[in-house]
Coordinates of C-alpha atoms in Angstrom, one line a residue:
M89 CA 97.4 91.5 43.9
R90 CA 95.5 91.2 47.1
V91 CA 97.5 90.1 50.1
P92 CA 95.6 87.6 52.1
R93 CA 95.0 88.6 55.7
L94 CA 96.4 86.5 58.4
P95 CA 93.9 85.1 60.8
R96 CA 93.7 87.1 64.1
P97 CA 95.2 85.1 67.0
R98 CA 92.6 83.6 69.2
S99 CA 91.6 85.7 72.2
L100 CA 93.0 84.9 75.6
A101 CA 89.6 83.7 76.8
G102 CA 89.3 81.5 73.7
Q103 CA 92.8 80.0 74.2
L104 CA 92.0 79.3 77.8
F105 CA 88.7 77.7 76.9
A106 CA 90.4 75.4 74.3
M107 CA 93.1 74.5 76.7
Q108 CA 90.7 73.8 79.5
A109 CA 88.4 71.8 77.3
V110 CA 91.3 69.6 76.1
L111 CA 92.5 69.3 79.7
I112 CA 89.0 68.2 80.9
A113 CA 88.7 65.7 78.0
V114 CA 92.1 64.2 78.7
V115 CA 91.4 63.9 82.4
V116 CA 88.0 62.3 81.9
A117 CA 89.4 60.0 79.2
G118 CA 92.3 59.0 81.4
Y119 CA 90.0 58.4 84.3
A120 CA 87.7 56.3 82.1
L121 CA 90.6 54.2 80.8
F122 CA 92.0 53.7 84.3
T123 CA 88.6 52.8 85.6
Y124 CA 88.0 50.3 82.7
V125 CA 91.4 48.6 83.3
S126 CA 90.8 48.6 87.0
D127 CA 87.3 47.1 86.6
Q128 CA 88.6 44.5 84.2
R129 CA 91.2 43.4 86.6
Q130 CA 88.8 43.4 89.5
A131 CA 86.3 41.4 87.5
E132 CA 89.0 38.8 86.7
D133 CA 90.1 38.7 90.3
A134 CA 86.5 38.2 91.4
A135 CA 86.1 35.4 88.8
V136 CA 89.3 33.7 90.1
R137 CA 88.1 33.9 93.7
Q138 CA 84.6 32.6 92.7
V139 CA 85.8 29.6 90.7
T140 CA 88.4 28.7 93.3
A141 CA 85.8 28.8 96.1
V142 CA 83.4 26.6 94.0
A143 CA 86.1 24.1 93.1
R144 CA 87.3 23.8 96.7
S145 CA 83.7 23.4 98.0
I146 CA 83.0 20.6 95.6
A147 CA 86.3 18.9 96.4
D148 CA 85.6 19.0 100.2
A149 CA 82.1 17.6 99.9
P150 CA 81.8 14.1 101.4
S151 CA 79.2 13.1 98.8
V152 CA 81.7 13.7 96.1
R153 CA 84.3 11.4 97.7
S154 CA 81.6 8.8 98.2
A155 CA 80.5 9.0 94.6
I156 CA 84.1 8.6 93.4
H157 CA 84.2 5.2 95.0
T158 CA 81.1 3.9 93.2
A159 CA 81.2 1.8 90.1
D160 CA 79.7 4.7 87.9
P161 CA 80.8 8.0 89.4
S162 CA 79.3 10.0 86.5
A163 CA 75.8 8.9 87.3
A164 CA 76.0 10.5 90.8
L165 CA 78.3 13.4 90.0
E166 CA 76.7 14.8 86.8
P167 CA 73.4 16.0 88.3
Y168 CA 75.3 17.4 91.3
A169 CA 77.7 19.3 89.0
L170 CA 74.9 20.8 87.0
Q171 CA 73.1 21.9 90.1
V172 CA 76.2 23.6 91.4
M173 CA 76.7 25.4 88.1
R174 CA 73.2 26.8 88.3
D175 CA 73.5 27.8 92.0
T176 CA 77.0 29.5 91.8
D177 CA 76.7 31.1 88.3
V178 CA 79.8 29.4 86.8
D179 CA 80.0 28.2 83.2
F180 CA 81.3 24.7 83.9
V181 CA 82.1 22.3 86.7
T182 CA 84.3 19.3 85.7
I183 CA 85.0 16.4 88.0
M184 CA 87.6 14.0 86.8
N185 CA 89.8 11.1 87.9
P186 CA 93.5 11.6 88.6
D187 CA 94.3 10.8 85.0
G188 CA 92.2 13.7 83.8
I189 CA 89.3 11.6 82.4
R190 CA 86.1 13.6 82.9
W191 CA 83.2 12.3 85.0
T192 CA 81.1 15.4 84.5
H193 CA 80.8 18.2 81.8
P194 CA 78.1 20.6 80.7
D195 CA 78.3 18.9 77.3
R196 CA 77.5 15.2 77.9
N197 CA 79.5 14.3 74.7
Q198 CA 82.7 15.4 76.5
I199 CA 82.2 13.0 79.5
G200 CA 84.8 10.2 79.4
K201 CA 87.2 12.3 77.4
R202 CA 90.5 13.8 78.7
F203 CA 90.4 17.2 80.4
L204 CA 92.1 20.0 78.3
G205 CA 94.5 21.9 80.4
R206 CA 97.2 21.4 83.1
I207 CA 96.5 19.1 86.1
D208 CA 100.0 18.4 87.4
P209 CA 100.0 21.0 90.3
A210 CA 96.7 19.6 91.4
L211 CA 98.1 16.0 91.4
H212 CA 100.7 17.2 93.9
G213 CA 98.0 18.5 96.2
H214 CA 98.0 22.2 95.1
T215 CA 95.1 24.4 93.9
F216 CA 95.9 26.6 91.0
T217 CA 94.1 28.9 88.5
E218 CA 94.8 29.7 84.8
T219 CA 93.2 31.1 81.7
Y220 CA 92.9 28.5 79.1
T221 CA 91.0 27.8 75.9
G222 CA 89.0 24.6 76.3
T223 CA 85.9 23.1 74.7
L224 CA 83.8 26.1 75.7
G225 CA 86.3 28.6 74.6
P226 CA 88.7 30.9 76.7
S227 CA 87.9 30.7 80.3
V228 CA 89.3 31.5 83.8
R229 CA 89.4 28.2 85.6
A230 CA 90.6 26.7 89.0
V231 CA 91.8 23.1 89.4
T232 CA 91.9 21.6 92.9
P233 CA 92.5 18.0 94.1
V234 CA 90.0 15.7 95.9
E235 CA 92.0 14.1 98.7
E236 CA 91.3 11.2 101.0
N237 CA 93.8 10.1 103.7
G238 CA 96.5 12.2 102.0
R239 CA 95.9 10.5 98.6
V240 CA 94.5 12.3 95.5
I241 CA 91.5 10.4 94.4
G242 CA 90.0 12.9 91.9
L243 CA 90.2 16.5 90.5
V244 CA 87.7 19.3 90.3
S245 CA 87.8 22.2 87.9
A246 CA 85.4 25.1 87.9
G247 CA 85.5 27.9 85.3
I248 CA 83.9 31.1 84.0
K249 CA 84.2 32.0 80.3
V250 CA 86.2 35.2 79.5
E251 CA 83.4 36.6 77.4
E252 CA 81.1 36.3 80.5
I253 CA 83.6 38.3 82.5
S254 CA 83.8 40.9 79.6
A255 CA 80.0 41.1 79.7
R256 CA 80.1 41.9 83.4
V257 CA 82.7 44.7 82.8
Q258 CA 80.6 46.0 79.9
D259 CA 77.8 47.0 82.1
Q260 CA 80.2 48.9 84.4
V261 CA 81.8 50.5 81.4
T262 CA 78.4 51.7 80.1
A263 CA 77.7 53.4 83.4
L264 CA 81.2 54.8 83.5
L265 CA 80.9 56.3 80.0
G266 CA 77.6 57.9 81.1
V267 CA 79.3 59.5 84.1
A268 CA 82.3 60.5 82.1
G269 CA 80.1 62.1 79.4
G270 CA 78.1 64.0 82.0
T271 CA 81.3 65.2 83.7
L272 CA 82.8 66.3 80.4
L273 CA 79.6 68.2 79.5
L274 CA 79.4 69.8 82.9
G275 CA 83.0 70.8 82.7
A276 CA 82.6 72.2 79.2
V277 CA 79.6 74.3 80.3
G278 CA 81.4 75.6 83.4
T279 CA 84.5 76.4 81.4
Y280 CA 82.4 78.2 78.8
V281 CA 80.7 80.4 81.4
V282 CA 84.0 81.3 83.1
N283 CA 85.7 82.1 79.8
A284 CA 82.7 84.1 78.6
R285 CA 83.1 86.3 81.7
L286 CA 86.9 86.5 81.1
R287 CA 86.2 87.4 77.5
R288 CA 84.1 90.4 78.6
H289 CA 86.8 91.5 81.1
T290 CA 89.6 91.2 78.5
H291 CA 87.4 92.7 75.7
G292 CA 88.3 89.7 73.5
M293 CA 92.0 90.5 73.4
N294 CA 94.7 87.8 73.3
A295 CA 97.7 87.5 75.5
A296 CA 100.0 89.4 73.2
E297 CA 97.5 92.3 72.9
L298 CA 97.1 92.4 76.7
S299 CA 100.9 92.4 77.2
R300 CA 101.3 95.2 74.6
M301 CA 98.5 97.2 76.2
H302 CA 100.1 96.8 79.6
D303 CA 103.5 98.0 78.3
Y304 CA 101.8 101.1 76.7
H305 CA 99.8 101.6 79.9
Q306 CA 103.0 101.7 82.0
A307 CA 104.8 103.9 79.4
A308 CA 101.9 106.4 79.3
L309 CA 101.7 106.6 83.1
H310 CA 105.3 107.6 83.3
A311 CA 105.3 109.9 80.3
V312 CA 102.3 112.0 81.1
R313 CA 103.2 115.1 83.1
E314 CA 99.7 115.6 84.4
G315 CA 98.9 113.7 87.6
L316 CA 96.7 110.7 87.3
L317 CA 95.0 109.2 90.4
M318 CA 92.7 106.2 90.4
L319 CA 90.6 105.3 93.4
D320 CA 88.6 102.1 94.1
G321 CA 85.0 101.9 95.4
Q322 CA 86.2 102.5 99.0
Y323 CA 88.3 105.6 97.8
R324 CA 91.6 103.8 98.3
V325 CA 94.5 104.6 96.0
A326 CA 94.5 101.9 93.3
L327 CA 97.0 103.7 91.0
I328 CA 99.0 106.8 90.9
N329 CA 101.6 107.9 88.3
D330 CA 104.8 109.9 88.7
G331 CA 103.1 113.2 87.9
G332 CA 100.5 112.5 90.6
R333 CA 103.1 111.7 93.2
E334 CA 105.0 114.9 92.4
L335 CA 101.9 117.2 92.4
L336 CA 100.5 115.7 95.7
G337 CA 103.9 115.7 97.4
V338 CA 104.0 111.9 97.7
G339 CA 107.5 110.6 97.3
P340 CA 108.3 107.4 95.2
E341 CA 109.4 105.7 98.4
D342 CA 105.9 106.2 100.0
D343 CA 103.7 103.2 99.6
V344 CA 100.3 104.8 99.0
I345 CA 98.7 102.0 97.0
G346 CA 95.8 100.7 99.1
R347 CA 95.7 103.7 101.4
S348 CA 92.6 105.9 101.7
V349 CA 92.7 109.4 100.3
A350 CA 91.8 110.7 103.7
D351 CA 95.1 109.3 105.0
L352 CA 97.4 111.1 102.5
G353 CA 97.6 114.3 104.5
L354 CA 96.2 116.5 101.7
P355 CA 94.4 119.8 102.3
A356 CA 90.8 119.4 103.4
P357 CA 89.2 121.0 100.3
L358 CA 91.3 118.8 98.0
T359 CA 90.5 115.7 100.0
G360 CA 86.8 116.5 99.9
A361 CA 86.9 116.9 96.1
L362 CA 88.6 113.5 95.7
L363 CA 86.1 111.8 98.1
S364 CA 83.1 113.3 96.4
S365 CA 80.9 110.9 94.4
Q366 CA 79.9 113.8 92.1
P367 CA 82.2 114.7 89.1
R368 CA 84.3 117.8 89.5
V369 CA 85.3 119.9 86.5
D370 CA 88.4 122.3 86.5
E371 CA 88.3 123.0 90.2
V372 CA 91.2 125.0 91.6
H373 CA 92.7 123.7 94.8
L374 CA 95.8 124.7 96.6
T375 CA 98.4 122.6 98.3
A376 CA 101.3 123.9 100.4
T377 CA 103.4 124.7 97.2
R378 CA 101.1 124.3 94.2
V379 CA 97.9 125.4 92.6
L380 CA 96.2 122.4 91.1
M381 CA 93.4 122.1 88.6
V382 CA 91.4 119.0 89.6
N383 CA 88.9 117.0 87.5
T384 CA 87.2 113.8 88.8
S385 CA 85.0 111.3 87.1
P386 CA 83.3 108.3 88.6
V387 CA 84.0 104.9 87.0
S388 CA 80.7 102.9 86.9
G389 CA 79.5 99.8 85.3
G390 CA 76.4 98.8 87.0
E391 CA 78.0 99.7 90.4
Q392 CA 80.3 102.3 91.8
R393 CA 83.7 101.0 91.0
G394 CA 85.8 104.0 91.8
T395 CA 87.0 107.4 90.7
V396 CA 89.5 108.7 88.2
A397 CA 91.1 112.1 89.0
T398 CA 93.4 114.1 86.9
L399 CA 95.6 116.8 88.3
R400 CA 97.2 119.7 86.4
D401 CA 99.8 122.1 87.9
V402 CA 98.5 125.7 87.2
T403 CA 100.8 127.4 89.7
E404 CA 102.7 129.3 87.0
L405 CA 99.5 130.0 85.1
Q406 CA 97.9 131.4 88.3
S407 CA 100.9 133.6 88.9
L408 CA 100.8 134.8 85.3
M409 CA 97.1 135.6 85.8
G410 CA 97.9 137.6 88.9
E411 CA 100.5 139.5 86.9
L412 CA 98.0 140.0 84.1
D413 CA 95.5 141.4 86.6
S414 CA 98.2 143.8 87.9
E415 CA 99.0 144.9 84.4
R416 CA 95.3 145.5 83.7
G417 CA 95.2 147.6 86.9
F418 CA 98.2 149.5 85.7
T419 CA 96.6 150.0 82.3
Q420 CA 93.4 151.3 83.9
A421 CA 95.4 153.6 86.2
L422 CA 97.4 154.9 83.2
R423 CA 94.2 155.5 81.3
S424 CA 92.8 157.4 84.2
Q425 CA 96.0 159.4 84.6
A426 CA 96.1 160.2 81.0
H427 CA 92.6 161.5 81.3
E428 CA 93.6 163.6 84.3
A429 CA 96.7 164.8 82.5
A430 CA 94.6 165.9 79.5
N431 CA 92.4 167.9 81.8
R432 CA 95.4 169.6 83.4
L433 CA 96.9 170.3 80.0
H434 CA 93.7 171.9 78.9
T435 CA 93.7 174.0 82.0
V436 CA 97.3 175.1 81.3
V437 CA 96.4 176.0 77.7
S438 CA 93.3 177.9 78.8
L439 CA 95.3 179.9 81.3
I440 CA 97.8 180.8 78.6
E441 CA 95.1 181.8 76.1
L442 CA 93.7 184.1 78.8
G443 CA 97.1 185.8 79.1
R444 CA 97.8 184.4 82.5
A445 CA 101.1 182.7 81.7
E446 CA 102.6 183.0 85.2
E447 CA 99.6 181.2 86.7
A448 CA 99.8 178.5 84.0
V449 CA 103.5 177.9 84.8
A450 CA 102.8 177.7 88.6
F451 CA 99.9 175.2 88.0
A452 CA 102.0 173.0 85.8
T453 CA 105.0 173.1 88.1
A454 CA 102.9 172.2 91.1
E455 CA 101.5 169.1 89.3
L456 CA 105.0 168.0 88.2
E457 CA 106.4 168.4 91.7
L458 CA 103.6 166.4 93.2
A459 CA 104.1 163.5 90.8
Q460 CA 107.9 163.7 91.1
A461 CA 107.6 163.7 94.9
L462 CA 105.6 160.5 94.9
T463 CA 108.1 158.8 92.6
D464 CA 111.1 160.1 94.6
Q465 CA 109.5 158.9 97.8
V466 CA 108.9 155.3 96.5
V467 CA 112.3 155.0 94.8
A468 CA 114.1 156.4 97.7
A469 CA 112.5 153.9 100.1
V470 CA 112.5 150.9 97.8
G471 CA 115.4 150.6 95.4
E472 CA 114.3 147.1 94.2
P473 CA 112.9 148.0 90.7
V474 CA 110.2 145.4 90.6
L475 CA 108.8 146.3 94.0
A476 CA 109.1 150.1 93.2
A477 CA 107.2 149.7 89.9
L478 CA 104.6 147.6 91.7
L479 CA 104.1 150.3 94.4
L480 CA 103.9 153.1 91.9
G481 CA 101.3 151.3 89.9
K482 CA 99.3 150.2 93.0
T483 CA 99.4 153.8 94.3
A484 CA 97.8 155.1 91.1
Q485 CA 95.3 152.3 91.1
A486 CA 94.4 152.9 94.8
N487 CA 94.0 156.6 94.2
E488 CA 91.4 155.9 91.5
R489 CA 89.4 153.9 94.1
G490 CA 89.6 156.7 96.6
V491 CA 92.3 155.0 98.8
E492 CA 95.6 156.7 99.7
L493 CA 98.5 154.3 99.4
V494 CA 101.7 155.5 101.2
V495 CA 105.1 154.0 101.7
S496 CA 106.2 154.0 105.4
P497 CA 109.3 156.1 106.2
D498 CA 110.6 152.9 107.9
S499 CA 110.9 151.3 104.4
R500 CA 114.4 150.6 103.1
L501 CA 115.1 148.0 100.5
D502 CA 118.1 148.6 98.2
D503 CA 118.5 147.1 94.8
G504 CA 120.5 143.8 94.6
L505 CA 119.7 142.9 98.2
L506 CA 117.3 140.1 97.3
P507 CA 118.8 136.6 96.6
E508 CA 118.4 134.8 93.3
G509 CA 116.1 132.3 94.9
L510 CA 113.5 134.9 95.7
S511 CA 112.0 135.6 92.2
A512 CA 110.3 138.8 91.2
R513 CA 107.2 136.9 90.3
D514 CA 106.8 135.6 93.9
L515 CA 107.3 139.2 95.2
V516 CA 104.6 140.5 92.9
T517 CA 102.3 137.6 94.1
I518 CA 102.9 138.3 97.7
L519 CA 102.9 142.1 97.9
G520 CA 100.4 142.7 95.1
N521 CA 97.8 140.4 96.6
L522 CA 98.3 141.9 100.1
I523 CA 97.9 145.5 98.7
D524 CA 94.8 144.5 96.6
N525 CA 93.3 142.9 99.7
A526 CA 94.1 146.0 101.8
V527 CA 92.6 148.4 99.2
D528 CA 89.4 146.3 99.1
A529 CA 89.2 146.5 102.9
A530 CA 90.0 150.2 103.2
Q531 CA 87.8 151.4 100.3
G532 CA 84.8 153.3 101.6
S533 CA 86.2 153.9 105.1
A534 CA 86.9 157.2 106.6
R535 CA 90.4 158.5 105.6
A536 CA 90.9 155.3 103.6
R537 CA 94.5 154.6 103.6
V538 CA 96.9 151.6 103.0
T539 CA 100.4 151.8 104.4
V540 CA 103.2 149.6 103.0
T541 CA 106.4 148.9 104.8
A542 CA 109.3 147.0 103.2
Y543 CA 112.8 146.5 104.8
A544 CA 115.5 144.0 105.3
S545 CA 116.5 143.1 108.9
D546 CA 118.5 140.3 110.4
A547 CA 118.9 138.4 107.1
E548 CA 115.2 138.5 106.4
L549 CA 112.9 140.5 104.3
V550 CA 109.9 142.1 106.0
L551 CA 106.8 143.1 104.0
R552 CA 104.0 144.7 106.1
V553 CA 100.7 146.0 104.7
S554 CA 98.2 147.7 107.0
D555 CA 94.8 149.3 106.2
T556 CA 92.1 151.4 107.8
G557 CA 89.4 148.8 107.0
P558 CA 87.1 146.9 109.4
G559 CA 90.0 144.5 110.4
V560 CA 90.0 140.7 110.8
D561 CA 88.0 138.9 113.4
P562 CA 90.5 137.0 115.6
A563 CA 88.3 133.9 115.2
H564 CA 89.0 134.1 111.5
A565 CA 92.8 134.7 111.7
D566 CA 93.6 131.3 110.3
L567 CA 90.7 131.0 107.9
V568 CA 91.5 134.1 105.9
F569 CA 94.5 132.3 104.3
Q570 CA 92.3 129.4 103.0
R571 CA 91.0 129.3 99.5
G572 CA 87.4 130.5 99.2
F573 CA 87.3 132.4 102.5
S574 CA 86.1 136.0 102.1
T575 CA 84.0 138.5 104.0
K576 CA 82.8 140.1 100.8
P577 CA 80.3 138.8 98.2
A578 CA 81.7 136.6 95.5
G579 CA 82.5 138.2 92.2
P580 CA 82.3 136.7 88.7
G581 CA 85.6 134.9 89.1
G582 CA 85.1 134.0 92.8
R583 CA 87.0 135.4 95.8
G584 CA 89.3 134.1 98.5
L585 CA 92.2 133.0 96.3
G586 CA 94.6 135.9 96.7
L587 CA 95.6 135.4 100.4
A588 CA 95.8 131.7 99.8
L589 CA 98.3 132.3 97.0
V590 CA 100.2 134.6 99.3
R591 CA 100.5 131.9 102.0
Q592 CA 101.5 129.3 99.3
A593 CA 104.4 131.6 98.1
V594 CA 105.5 132.3 101.6
T595 CA 105.5 128.6 102.5
R596 CA 107.5 127.8 99.4
H597 CA 110.2 130.2 100.6
E598 CA 110.0 128.9 104.2
G599 CA 108.8 132.2 105.5
T600 CA 106.0 133.3 107.9
L601 CA 102.7 135.1 107.3
T602 CA 100.7 136.6 110.2
V603 CA 97.7 138.9 110.6
A604 CA 97.0 141.2 113.5
E605 CA 95.1 144.4 114.3
S606 CA 96.6 147.5 112.7
D607 CA 97.6 150.5 114.8
E608 CA 97.1 152.8 111.9
D609 CA 96.4 156.1 113.8
G610 CA 94.2 154.1 116.2
E611 CA 91.6 153.6 113.5
G612 CA 91.7 149.8 113.6
G613 CA 92.0 147.7 110.5
A614 CA 94.2 144.8 109.7
M615 CA 98.0 144.4 109.4
F616 CA 99.5 141.5 107.3
E617 CA 103.2 140.8 107.8
V618 CA 105.4 138.5 105.8
R619 CA 108.9 137.5 106.8
L620 CA 111.1 135.8 104.2
P621 CA 114.7 134.5 104.8
L622 CA 117.3 136.2 102.6
R623 CA 119.8 133.3 103.0
P624 CA 119.4 130.1 101.0
A625 CA 117.4 127.4 102.7
A626 CA 119.3 124.4 104.0
G627 CA 120.0 121.9 101.2
D628 CA 119.8 124.5 98.4
G629 CA 123.5 124.4 97.9
G630 CA 125.6 127.4 96.7

């Protein structure tokens, strides 16, 4: 059995159009009805004023009083009454004696007969009006006395038929209906145009669908871990979700809606990416504590409406990539060392085959002592296992590149000295990138050497790396820590990220990072020094 589909609710624009159309129709109909009633009343009032004025004018005419005293009043008054009717546009003028016997009437057959209607107020000297059905049908009439020396000598009645009054109103109603119809048509067209535009903006959805979409929209904004930032056409913040506030370091108490991106205090490269009118794809940008992957896309619909930016936190991913690069370096160093060990083993075997066993033993012993001396030197100076392993691996890696890496005799860092808040991953990021940068700088120089110093002093950890390279121009002392800055050509993966990551890790632990000229045997070069507090930062608890 096929279940019948319920009709889809009318869209919000359709509902508004229907409501507005009904509202306009009701308003126009109400106005037309009010105007009709008002015009009807005004027409009746005008008719009352008109017949009253005509009746009083006739009653005050001296010729009328004179004719009343003649032997045949009808002979003199009938032509006069007919003339007044034609001149004043009333339907009848009746002049009668105080007993109500007509002297004049539009129908000559009614002359001499009694007037139909009240005359008592007029006999007492009062003018009055009424609507009464007489010989000509329903009419609005006025009755007034003809007085002479305080005595009523006759009565005058003037009237307009009700159908004549209705005919006058009908002309006004016709014009009114035309205006009302035009108003209704104009209102309907205007309402349709407005609602057609509303329908485009709401995509034909009804109020329930819009409400449900808004609820989903709010839930999605709070649920998505990635940062979402929406900018209007003037690059002002139109929307930012919880993830975006966290990644950009904007607290929930900060009112950033409506503010320009340039006023958020973000790093200049990140601000430039957000202000760019061109889309950005998977760009890496650094803040004080994070590495962000930024994507931007313009929102356009015939005009530049704004920009949508998504932010992803790749801080941990970048750290893992740094560790992976270090592991790859270790692997290459081990492969090279294995190759060298195989050569030395072949040499020992060859010496034994030649019957020179004593020389073979001496050669093997010397190689073992050299390797053991290097390990003993590093372990004795740096008891921290992660740093010791890093230094041993970097030593072999530097040796393969023709650079001597030595640990300064001033180094002393025992195991267990570092606090829990200072993770091994951050130490690898800081020291590993400093050593890699120093090896790059020293490679190719005379007596290429990198010296590493690590010790704890006055509740702080000091890491110092110096090289025999060309050094750092004092004018670039601050620029070297910015992403993208490098004095060497860009490689396949780009350059200038290592020192920026070092600065980020140092800042996260509230340390300091400086660069100065190295005093490595007076050969110049650069010296990078990092100082990290060993005590928990204020507010960390514990």
